[in-house]
Coordinates of C-alpha atoms in Angstrom, one line a residue:
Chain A
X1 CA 85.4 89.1 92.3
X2 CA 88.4 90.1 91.0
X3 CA 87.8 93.7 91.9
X4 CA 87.3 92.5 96.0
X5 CA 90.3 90.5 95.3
X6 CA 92.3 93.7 94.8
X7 CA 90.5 95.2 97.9
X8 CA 91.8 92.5 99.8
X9 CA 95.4 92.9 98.9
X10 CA 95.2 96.7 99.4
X11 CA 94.1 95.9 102.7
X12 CA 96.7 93.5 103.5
X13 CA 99.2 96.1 102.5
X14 CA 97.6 98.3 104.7
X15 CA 97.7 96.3 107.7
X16 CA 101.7 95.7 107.2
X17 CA 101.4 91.8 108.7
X18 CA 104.8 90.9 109.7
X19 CA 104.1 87.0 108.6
X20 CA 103.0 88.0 105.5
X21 CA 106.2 90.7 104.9
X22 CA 108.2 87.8 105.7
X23 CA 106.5 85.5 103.4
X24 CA 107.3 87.9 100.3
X25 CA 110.6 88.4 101.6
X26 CA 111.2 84.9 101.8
X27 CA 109.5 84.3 98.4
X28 CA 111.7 87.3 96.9
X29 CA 115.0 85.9 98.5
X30 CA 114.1 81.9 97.0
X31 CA 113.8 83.0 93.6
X32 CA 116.2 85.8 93.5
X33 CA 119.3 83.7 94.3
X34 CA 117.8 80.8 92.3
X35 CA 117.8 83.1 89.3
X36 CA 121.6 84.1 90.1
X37 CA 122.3 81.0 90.3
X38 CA 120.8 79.8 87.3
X39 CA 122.4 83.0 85.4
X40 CA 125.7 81.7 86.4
X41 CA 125.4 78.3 84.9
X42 CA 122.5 79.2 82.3
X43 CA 124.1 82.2 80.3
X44 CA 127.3 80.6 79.9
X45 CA 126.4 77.2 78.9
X46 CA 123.9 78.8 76.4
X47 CA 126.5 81.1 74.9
X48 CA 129.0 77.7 75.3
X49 CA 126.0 75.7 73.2
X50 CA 125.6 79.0 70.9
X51 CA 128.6 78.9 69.6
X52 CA 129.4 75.4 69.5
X53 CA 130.6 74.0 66.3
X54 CA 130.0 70.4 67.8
X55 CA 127.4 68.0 65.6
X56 CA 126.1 67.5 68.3
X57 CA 125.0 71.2 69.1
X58 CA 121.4 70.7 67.5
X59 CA 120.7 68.4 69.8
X60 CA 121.8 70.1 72.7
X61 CA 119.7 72.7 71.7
X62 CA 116.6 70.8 71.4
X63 CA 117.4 69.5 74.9
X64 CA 117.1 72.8 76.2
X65 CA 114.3 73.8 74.9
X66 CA 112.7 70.8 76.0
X67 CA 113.7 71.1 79.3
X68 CA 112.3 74.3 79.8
X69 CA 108.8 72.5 80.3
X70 CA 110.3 70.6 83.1
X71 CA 107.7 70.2 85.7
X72 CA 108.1 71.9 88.9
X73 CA 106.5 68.9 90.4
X74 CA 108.7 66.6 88.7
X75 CA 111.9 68.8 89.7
X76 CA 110.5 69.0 93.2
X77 CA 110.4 65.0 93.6
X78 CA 113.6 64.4 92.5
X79 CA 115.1 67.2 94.6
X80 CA 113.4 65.8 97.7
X81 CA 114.9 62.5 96.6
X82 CA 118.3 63.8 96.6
X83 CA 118.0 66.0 99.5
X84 CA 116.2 63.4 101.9
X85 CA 118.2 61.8 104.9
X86 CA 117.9 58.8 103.1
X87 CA 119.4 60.0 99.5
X88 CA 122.4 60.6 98.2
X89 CA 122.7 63.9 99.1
X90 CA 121.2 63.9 102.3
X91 CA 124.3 64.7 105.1
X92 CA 123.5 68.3 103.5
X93 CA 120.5 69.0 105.7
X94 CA 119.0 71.0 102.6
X95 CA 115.5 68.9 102.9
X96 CA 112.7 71.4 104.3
X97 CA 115.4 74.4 104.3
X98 CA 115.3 77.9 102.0
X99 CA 118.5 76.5 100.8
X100 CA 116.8 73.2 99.4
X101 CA 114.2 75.6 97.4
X102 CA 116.4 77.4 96.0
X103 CA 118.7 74.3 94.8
X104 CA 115.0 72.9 93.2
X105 CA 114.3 76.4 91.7
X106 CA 117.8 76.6 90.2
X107 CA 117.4 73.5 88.1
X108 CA 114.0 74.2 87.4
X109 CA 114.9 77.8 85.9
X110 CA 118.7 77.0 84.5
X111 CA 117.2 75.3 81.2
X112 CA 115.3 78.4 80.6
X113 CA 117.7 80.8 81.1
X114 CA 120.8 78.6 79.0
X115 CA 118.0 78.0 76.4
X116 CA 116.4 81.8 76.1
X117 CA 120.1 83.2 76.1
X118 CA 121.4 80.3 73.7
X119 CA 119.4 81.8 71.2
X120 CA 120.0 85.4 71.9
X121 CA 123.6 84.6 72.3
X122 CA 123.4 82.8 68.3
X123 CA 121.5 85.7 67.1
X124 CA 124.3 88.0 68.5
X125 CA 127.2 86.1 67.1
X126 CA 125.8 86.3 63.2
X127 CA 126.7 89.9 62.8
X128 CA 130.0 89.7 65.0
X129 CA 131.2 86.1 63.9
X130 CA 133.7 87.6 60.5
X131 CA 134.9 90.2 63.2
X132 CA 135.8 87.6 66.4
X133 CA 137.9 85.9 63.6
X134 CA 140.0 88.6 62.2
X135 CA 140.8 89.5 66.2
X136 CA 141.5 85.7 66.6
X137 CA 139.2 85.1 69.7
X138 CA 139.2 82.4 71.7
X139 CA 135.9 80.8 72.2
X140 CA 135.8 81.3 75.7
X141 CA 136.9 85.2 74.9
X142 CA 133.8 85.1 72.3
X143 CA 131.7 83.7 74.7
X144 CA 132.8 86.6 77.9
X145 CA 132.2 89.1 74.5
X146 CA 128.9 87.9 73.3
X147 CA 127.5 88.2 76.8
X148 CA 128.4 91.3 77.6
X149 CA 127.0 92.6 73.5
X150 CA 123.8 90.8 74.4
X151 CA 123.2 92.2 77.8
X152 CA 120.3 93.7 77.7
X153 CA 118.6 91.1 75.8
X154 CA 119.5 88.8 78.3
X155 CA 118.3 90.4 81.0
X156 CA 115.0 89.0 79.3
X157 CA 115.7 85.7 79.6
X158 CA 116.8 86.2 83.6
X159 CA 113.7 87.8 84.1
X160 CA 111.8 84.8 82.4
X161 CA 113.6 82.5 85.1
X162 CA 113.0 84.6 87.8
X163 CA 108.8 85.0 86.7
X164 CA 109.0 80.8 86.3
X165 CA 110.5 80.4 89.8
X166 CA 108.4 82.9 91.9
X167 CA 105.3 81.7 89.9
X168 CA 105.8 77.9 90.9
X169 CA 104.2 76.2 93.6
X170 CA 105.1 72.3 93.1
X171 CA 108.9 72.5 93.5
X172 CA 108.5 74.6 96.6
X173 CA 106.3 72.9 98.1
X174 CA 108.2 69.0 98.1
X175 CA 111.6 70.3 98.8
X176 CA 110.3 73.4 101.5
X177 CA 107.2 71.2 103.0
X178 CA 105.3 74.9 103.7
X179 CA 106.9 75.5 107.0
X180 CA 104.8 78.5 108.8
X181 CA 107.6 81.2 109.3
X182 CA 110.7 78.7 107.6
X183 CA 109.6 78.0 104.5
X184 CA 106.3 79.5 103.5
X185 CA 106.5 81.5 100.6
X186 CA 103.6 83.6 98.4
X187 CA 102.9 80.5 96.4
X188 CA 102.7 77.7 98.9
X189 CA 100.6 80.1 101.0
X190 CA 97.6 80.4 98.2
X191 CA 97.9 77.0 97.8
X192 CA 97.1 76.5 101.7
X193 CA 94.0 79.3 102.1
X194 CA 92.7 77.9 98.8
X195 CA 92.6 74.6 100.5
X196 CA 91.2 75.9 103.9
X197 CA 88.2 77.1 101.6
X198 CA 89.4 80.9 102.0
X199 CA 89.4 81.3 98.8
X200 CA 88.8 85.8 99.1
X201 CA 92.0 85.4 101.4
X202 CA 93.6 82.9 98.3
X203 CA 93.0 85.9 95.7
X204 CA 93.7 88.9 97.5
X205 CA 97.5 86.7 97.9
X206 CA 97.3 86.3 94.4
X207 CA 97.0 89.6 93.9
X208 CA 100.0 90.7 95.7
X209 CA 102.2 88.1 93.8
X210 CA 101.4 89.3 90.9
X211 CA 101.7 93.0 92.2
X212 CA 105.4 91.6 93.2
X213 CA 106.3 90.3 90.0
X214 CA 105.0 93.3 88.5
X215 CA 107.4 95.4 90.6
X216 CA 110.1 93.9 89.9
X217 CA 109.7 93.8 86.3
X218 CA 109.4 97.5 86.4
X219 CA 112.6 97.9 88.8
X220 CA 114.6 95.8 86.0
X221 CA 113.5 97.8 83.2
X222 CA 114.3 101.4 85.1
X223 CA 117.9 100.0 85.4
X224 CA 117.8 98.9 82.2
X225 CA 117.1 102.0 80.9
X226 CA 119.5 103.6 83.3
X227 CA 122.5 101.7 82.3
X228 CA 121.7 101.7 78.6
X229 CA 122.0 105.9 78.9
X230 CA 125.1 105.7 81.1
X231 CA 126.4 103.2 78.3
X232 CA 125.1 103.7 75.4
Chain B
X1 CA 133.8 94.5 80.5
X2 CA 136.1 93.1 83.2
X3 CA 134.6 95.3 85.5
X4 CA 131.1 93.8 85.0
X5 CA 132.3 90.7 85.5
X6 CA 134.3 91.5 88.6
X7 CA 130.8 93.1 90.1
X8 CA 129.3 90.0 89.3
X9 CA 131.3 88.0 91.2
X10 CA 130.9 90.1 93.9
X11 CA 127.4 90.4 93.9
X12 CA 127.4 86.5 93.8
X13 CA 129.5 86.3 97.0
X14 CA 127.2 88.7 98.8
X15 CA 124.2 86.7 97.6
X16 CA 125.7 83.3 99.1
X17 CA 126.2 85.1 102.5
X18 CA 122.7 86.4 102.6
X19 CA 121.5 82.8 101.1
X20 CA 123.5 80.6 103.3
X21 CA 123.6 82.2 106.7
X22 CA 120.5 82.2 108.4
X23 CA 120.0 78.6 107.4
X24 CA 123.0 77.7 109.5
X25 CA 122.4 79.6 112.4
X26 CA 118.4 77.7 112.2
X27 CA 120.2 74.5 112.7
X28 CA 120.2 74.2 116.2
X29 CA 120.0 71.9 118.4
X30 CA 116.3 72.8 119.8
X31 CA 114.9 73.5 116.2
X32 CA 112.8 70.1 115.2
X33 CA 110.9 68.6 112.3
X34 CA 107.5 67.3 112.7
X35 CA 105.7 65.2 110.4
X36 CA 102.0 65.8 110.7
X37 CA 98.4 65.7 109.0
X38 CA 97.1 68.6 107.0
X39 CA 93.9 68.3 109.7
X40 CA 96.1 69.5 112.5
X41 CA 97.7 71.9 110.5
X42 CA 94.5 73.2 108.7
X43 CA 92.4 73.2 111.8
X44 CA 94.8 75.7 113.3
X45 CA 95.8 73.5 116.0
X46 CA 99.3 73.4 115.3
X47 CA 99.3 77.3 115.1
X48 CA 97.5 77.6 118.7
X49 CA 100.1 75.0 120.1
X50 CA 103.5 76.1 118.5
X51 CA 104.2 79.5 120.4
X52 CA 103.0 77.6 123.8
X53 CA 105.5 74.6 123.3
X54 CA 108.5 77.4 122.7
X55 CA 107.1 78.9 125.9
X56 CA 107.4 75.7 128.1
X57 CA 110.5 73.8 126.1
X58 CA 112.3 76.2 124.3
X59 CA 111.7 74.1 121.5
X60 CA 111.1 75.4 117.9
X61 CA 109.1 73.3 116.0
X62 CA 108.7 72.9 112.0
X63 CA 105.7 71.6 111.0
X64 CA 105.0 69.8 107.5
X65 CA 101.8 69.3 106.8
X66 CA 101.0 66.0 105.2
X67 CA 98.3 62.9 104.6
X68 CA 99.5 60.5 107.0
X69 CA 100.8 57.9 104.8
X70 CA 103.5 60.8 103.3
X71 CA 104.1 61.6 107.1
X72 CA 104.8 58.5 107.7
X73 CA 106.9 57.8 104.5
X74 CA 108.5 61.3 105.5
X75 CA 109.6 60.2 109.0
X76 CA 110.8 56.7 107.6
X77 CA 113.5 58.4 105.1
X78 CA 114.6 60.5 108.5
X79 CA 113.8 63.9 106.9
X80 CA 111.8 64.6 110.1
X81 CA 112.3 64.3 114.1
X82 CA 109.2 63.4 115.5
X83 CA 105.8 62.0 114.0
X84 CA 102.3 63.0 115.0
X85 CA 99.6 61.4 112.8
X86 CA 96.5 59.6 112.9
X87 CA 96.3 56.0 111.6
X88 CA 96.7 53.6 114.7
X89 CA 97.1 50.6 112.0
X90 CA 100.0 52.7 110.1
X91 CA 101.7 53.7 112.8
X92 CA 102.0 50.1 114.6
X93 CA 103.3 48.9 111.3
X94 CA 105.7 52.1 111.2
X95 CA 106.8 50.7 115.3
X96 CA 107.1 47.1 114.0
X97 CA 109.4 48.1 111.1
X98 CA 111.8 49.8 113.4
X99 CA 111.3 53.2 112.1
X100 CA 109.9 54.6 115.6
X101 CA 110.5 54.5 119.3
X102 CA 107.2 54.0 120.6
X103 CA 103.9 54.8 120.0
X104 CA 102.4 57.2 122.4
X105 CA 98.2 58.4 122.2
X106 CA 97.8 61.8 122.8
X107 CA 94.3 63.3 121.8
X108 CA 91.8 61.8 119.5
X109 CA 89.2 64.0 117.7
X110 CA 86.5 62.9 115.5
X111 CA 85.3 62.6 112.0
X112 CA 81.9 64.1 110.6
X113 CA 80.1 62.5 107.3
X114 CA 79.2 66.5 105.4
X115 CA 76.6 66.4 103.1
X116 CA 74.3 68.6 100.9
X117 CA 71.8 70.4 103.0
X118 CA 69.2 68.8 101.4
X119 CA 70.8 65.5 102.0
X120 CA 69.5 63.9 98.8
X121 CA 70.5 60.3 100.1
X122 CA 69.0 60.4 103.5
X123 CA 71.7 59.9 105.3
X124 CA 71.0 61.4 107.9
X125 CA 71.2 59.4 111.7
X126 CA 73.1 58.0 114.2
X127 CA 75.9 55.4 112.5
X128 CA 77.9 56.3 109.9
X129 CA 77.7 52.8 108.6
X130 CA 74.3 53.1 107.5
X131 CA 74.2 56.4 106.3
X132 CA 77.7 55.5 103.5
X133 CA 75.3 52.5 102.7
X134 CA 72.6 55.4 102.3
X135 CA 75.2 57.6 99.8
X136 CA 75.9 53.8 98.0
X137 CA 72.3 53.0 97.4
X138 CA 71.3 56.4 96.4
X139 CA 74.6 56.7 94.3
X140 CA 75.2 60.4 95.3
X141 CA 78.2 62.1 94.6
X142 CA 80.8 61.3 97.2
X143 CA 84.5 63.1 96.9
X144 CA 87.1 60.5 98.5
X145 CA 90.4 62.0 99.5
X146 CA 92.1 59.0 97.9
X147 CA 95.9 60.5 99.4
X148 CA 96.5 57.5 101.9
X149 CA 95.9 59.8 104.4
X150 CA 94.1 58.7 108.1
X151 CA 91.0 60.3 106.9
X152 CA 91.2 58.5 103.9
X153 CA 92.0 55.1 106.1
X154 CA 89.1 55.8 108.1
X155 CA 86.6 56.0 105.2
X156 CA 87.9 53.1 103.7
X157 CA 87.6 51.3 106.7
X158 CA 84.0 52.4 107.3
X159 CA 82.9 51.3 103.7
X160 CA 84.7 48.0 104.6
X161 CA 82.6 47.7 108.1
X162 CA 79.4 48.4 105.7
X163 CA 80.5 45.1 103.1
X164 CA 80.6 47.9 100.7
X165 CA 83.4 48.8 98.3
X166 CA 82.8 51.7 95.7
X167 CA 86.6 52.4 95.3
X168 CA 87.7 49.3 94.0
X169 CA 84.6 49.4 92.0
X170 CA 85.0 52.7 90.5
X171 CA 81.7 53.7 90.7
X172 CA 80.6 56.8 88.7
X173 CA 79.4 58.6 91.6
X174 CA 82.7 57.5 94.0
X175 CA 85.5 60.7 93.3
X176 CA 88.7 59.9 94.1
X177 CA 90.5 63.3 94.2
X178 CA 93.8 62.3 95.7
X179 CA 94.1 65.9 97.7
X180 CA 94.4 66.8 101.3
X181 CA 91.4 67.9 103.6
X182 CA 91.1 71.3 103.0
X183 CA 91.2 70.7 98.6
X184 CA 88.9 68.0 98.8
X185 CA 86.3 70.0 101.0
X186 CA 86.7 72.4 98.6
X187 CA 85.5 69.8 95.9
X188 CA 82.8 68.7 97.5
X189 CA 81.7 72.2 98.0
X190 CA 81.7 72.8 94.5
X191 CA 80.1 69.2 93.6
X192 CA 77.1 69.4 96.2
X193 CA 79.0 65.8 97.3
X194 CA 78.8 63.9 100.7
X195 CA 82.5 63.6 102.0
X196 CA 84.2 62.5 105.5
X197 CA 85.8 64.8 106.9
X198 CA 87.7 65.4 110.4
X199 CA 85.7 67.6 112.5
X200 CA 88.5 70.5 112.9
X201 CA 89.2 71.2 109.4
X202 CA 85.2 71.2 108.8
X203 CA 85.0 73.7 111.2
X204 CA 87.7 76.3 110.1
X205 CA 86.5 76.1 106.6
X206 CA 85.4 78.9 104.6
X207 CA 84.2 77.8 101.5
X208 CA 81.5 75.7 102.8
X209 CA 79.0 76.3 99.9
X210 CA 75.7 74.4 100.7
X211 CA 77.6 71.4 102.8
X212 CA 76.3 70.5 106.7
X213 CA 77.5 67.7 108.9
X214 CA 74.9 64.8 107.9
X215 CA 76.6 62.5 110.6
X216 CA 78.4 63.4 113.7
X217 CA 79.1 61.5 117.1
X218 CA 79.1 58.0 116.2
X219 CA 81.7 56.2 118.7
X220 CA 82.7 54.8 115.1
X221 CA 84.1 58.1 114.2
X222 CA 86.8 58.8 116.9
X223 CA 90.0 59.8 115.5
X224 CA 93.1 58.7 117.6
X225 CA 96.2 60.7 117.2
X226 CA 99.1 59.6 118.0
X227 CA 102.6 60.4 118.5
X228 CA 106.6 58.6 117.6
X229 CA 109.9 59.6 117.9
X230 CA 111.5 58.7 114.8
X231 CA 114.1 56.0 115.7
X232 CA 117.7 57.8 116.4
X233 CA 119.6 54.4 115.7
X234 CA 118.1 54.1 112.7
X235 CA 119.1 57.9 111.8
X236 CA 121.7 59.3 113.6
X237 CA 120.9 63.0 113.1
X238 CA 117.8 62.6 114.9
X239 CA 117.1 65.0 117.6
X240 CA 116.1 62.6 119.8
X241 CA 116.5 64.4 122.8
X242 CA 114.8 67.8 121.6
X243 CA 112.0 65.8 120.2
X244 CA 111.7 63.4 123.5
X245 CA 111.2 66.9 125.2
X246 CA 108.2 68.1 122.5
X247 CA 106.2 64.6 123.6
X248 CA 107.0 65.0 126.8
X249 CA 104.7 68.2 126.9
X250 CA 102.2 67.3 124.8
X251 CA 101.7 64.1 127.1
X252 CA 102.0 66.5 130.5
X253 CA 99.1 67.9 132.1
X254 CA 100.4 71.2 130.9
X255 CA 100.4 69.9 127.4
X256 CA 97.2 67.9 127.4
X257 CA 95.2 71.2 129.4
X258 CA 96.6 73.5 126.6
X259 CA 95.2 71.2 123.4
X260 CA 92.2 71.0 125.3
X261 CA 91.8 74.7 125.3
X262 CA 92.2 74.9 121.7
X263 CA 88.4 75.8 120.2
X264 CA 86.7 77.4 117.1
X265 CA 83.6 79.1 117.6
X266 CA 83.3 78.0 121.2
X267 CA 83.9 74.5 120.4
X268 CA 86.4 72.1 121.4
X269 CA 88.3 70.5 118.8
X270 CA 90.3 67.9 119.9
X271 CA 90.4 66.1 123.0
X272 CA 93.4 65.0 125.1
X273 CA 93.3 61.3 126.0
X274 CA 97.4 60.7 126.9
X275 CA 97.8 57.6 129.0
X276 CA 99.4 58.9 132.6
X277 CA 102.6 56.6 132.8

């Protein structure tokens, strides 16, 4: 099954569809900026959390690991909330929008990335803390340092957002509502064929998300390994 | 260091362009939201009908697919232009609350009991009535859609009409799988369960295992679908005009000739009943 599966997909490459092109574009573009986004907020608030010295930092910890189970369902409803016409962030026009996806996406992914780089970030600082002392470092100067030391262990964590986001079906699918040509993305589409019994059509998608993820994974680590030889 | 950051930031900024400006230009005017069933959507009809309407109006509609009692909901909170469901008792309740303009018919189609081929519960016959009695008494699987949905309405109602009431019961043999059309075919498939279903999505489904309509053609089973602008002085961003225009076709003869052409496998799926005003 599997093996006609990856017929199918082959054969959806082949034929180049420009609805389905779009649809991995679309797909791409949601979780790509969601995963910016999240990397903006996430890696500093984990290093922020990191380095902390608050009593209350174990607890902010625990928070985000515990919010990196959030259910995309869950996030989903309570964007839709926000976003509808009728809630509090409605003037926006973000309801059934790429734009509203990639809002639910973003906090769906944030916790992950502030909680995966938290502890990279705390890791990091054990062997540099003495050191950020005698140089008398501000925190936020630690914090700008630390990220740019951990790089490349971070990029880990980013990626772990952006798997999470292009994986997830429920979030899209409340906020987006599975627009043909709008808002349809790789996930959202399975999710329909599967339910118009095309299940062969279903897998063969499945396959090429998986094939995407893939690619991208391997794209990340090539520049990984690029910049680590240009940098040392 | 500074330098990384700096690209960062720049990166960011080209990002947001990318993110935010094909969303904006989307907004216009003739660009509207409709609120509809996963039948239409799932039976292809709205795929069919989409590139014709753009043809005639100009008009470029969105279509979420949704059980009816979401659509409605969906339309309610103004988060679309124009509903187009199938519930007639929902929908006048959706008028009287103020949420809608008017209710306008526009095609009805019509539901089909599916059962195993072997139709353990002899089912089989003219009224749907007796053969859900026949499913009851013989306690056969039966996968409900249980979303609030017009199918899910309908089958409710029908059970009523029979004095019967396995839901409220929870019977062992009565599924409730709260899931659209296509999921819950899909369930039945794989349970060898009876199921109503609305004749469109049973015909463009794939995965039909060893299911076959049982029950089809009972007067009982016709499907009205009908049609509301959601109020604009209820919602001010409402595209009332632009979604005026979209009923206005799918009411014309145009309109009404082009659903009617719409057919899987040489069969008609739904058929246009608009009232001529």
């Amino acid at each position: 099954m599997l093996y006609d599966a990856c017929l199918g997909a082959l054969d959806l490459l082949v034929q180049g569809d420009a609805a389905l092109r779009d649809i991995a574009l679309l797909s791409l573009r949601v979780s790509a900026s969601a995963t910016l986004f999240a990397a903006l907020i996430g890696l500093p608030l984990g290093a922020w959390v990191a380095l902390s010295r608050s009593r209350l930092r174990t607890s902010f910890a625990v928070l985000l690991n515990t919010s990196m189970g959030l259910p995309p369902v869950v996030v989903g409803l309570v964007v839709y909330l926000l976003l509808s016409r009728s809630g509090p962030l409605g003037a926006l026009g973000w309801l059934f929008t790429p734009t509203g996806m990639i809002f639910a996406q973003t906090l769906l992914i944030t916790p992950i990335i502030a909680a995966l780089a938290r502890q990279t970030i705390e890791d990091a600082h054990v062997g540099l803390a003495d050191w950020f002392t005698s140089l008398g470092l501000t925190r936020w100067r630690r914090v700008k340092a630390l990220l740019f030391e951990a790089r490349f262990s971070l990029a880990v964590a980013l990626l772990a957002g952006f798997g999470r986001a292009i994986a997830e079906v429920g979030a899209v699918m409340m906020v987006g509502g599975n627009i043909a040509g709008h808002t349809r993305v790789m996930t959202t589409t399975i999710a329909l064929e599967t339910s118009k019994g095309d299940l062969p059509l279903a897998l063969a998608l499945g396959v090429l998300l998986v094939a995407l993820v893939l690619l991208v994974n391997g794209l990340a680590q090539a520049l990984k390994a690029w910049m680590e030889r240009r940098h040392g | 260091m500074n330098r990384i950051f700096r690209l960062l930031a720049v990166t960011v900024s080209a990002v947001a362009l990318v993110v935010f400006a094909p969303t904006s230009s989307l907004a216009q005017d003739n660009a509207i939201t409709v609120a509809s069933t996963t039948s239409t959507e799932q039976s292809g009809l709205f795929g069919y009908l989409l590139p014709q309407v753009q043809k005639a109006t100009g008009i470029t509609v969105k279509v979420v697919a949704l059980g009816t009692g979401q659509a409605l909901d969906v339309g309610r909170r103004g988060d679309a232009d124009v509903v187009f469901v199938h519930d007639q008792v929902a929908e006048e309740k959706f008028i009287a609350e103020g949420a809608g303009v008017e209710r306008i018919a526009v095609m009805y189609n019509d539901f089909v009991l599916i059962g195993p081929g072997d139709d353990p519960a002899k089912a089989a016959g003219k009224d749907v009535v007796a053969g859900l009695k026949a499913v009851y008494a013989s306690k056969a699987p039966f996968v409900s859609r249980g979303d609030k949905s017009g199918t899910h309405a309908a089958e409710l109602r029908y059970w009523k009409t029979g004095s019967l009431d396995p839901a409220t019961e929870k019977q062992s043999w009565y599924r409730d799988t709260g899931s659209g059309m296509g999921s819950a075919l899909n369930t039945a498939a794989a349970m060898n369960a009876y199921i109503l279903a609305d004749r469109g999505t049973w015909l463009s489904f794939k995965n039909r295992q060893n299911l076959k309509i049982i029950i089809g053609g009972d007067s009982k089973l016709f499907n009205q679908y009908g049609v509301i602008l959601v109020d604009p002085k209820k919602h001010a961003h409402i595209k009332a005009e632009a979604g005026q225009k979209f009923i206005n076709w799918l009411v014309s003869a145009e309109g009404q000739a082009t659903i009617a052409g719409y057919k899987i496998g040489g069969e008609q799926l739904f058929f246009p009943n608009a009232v001529k005003k």
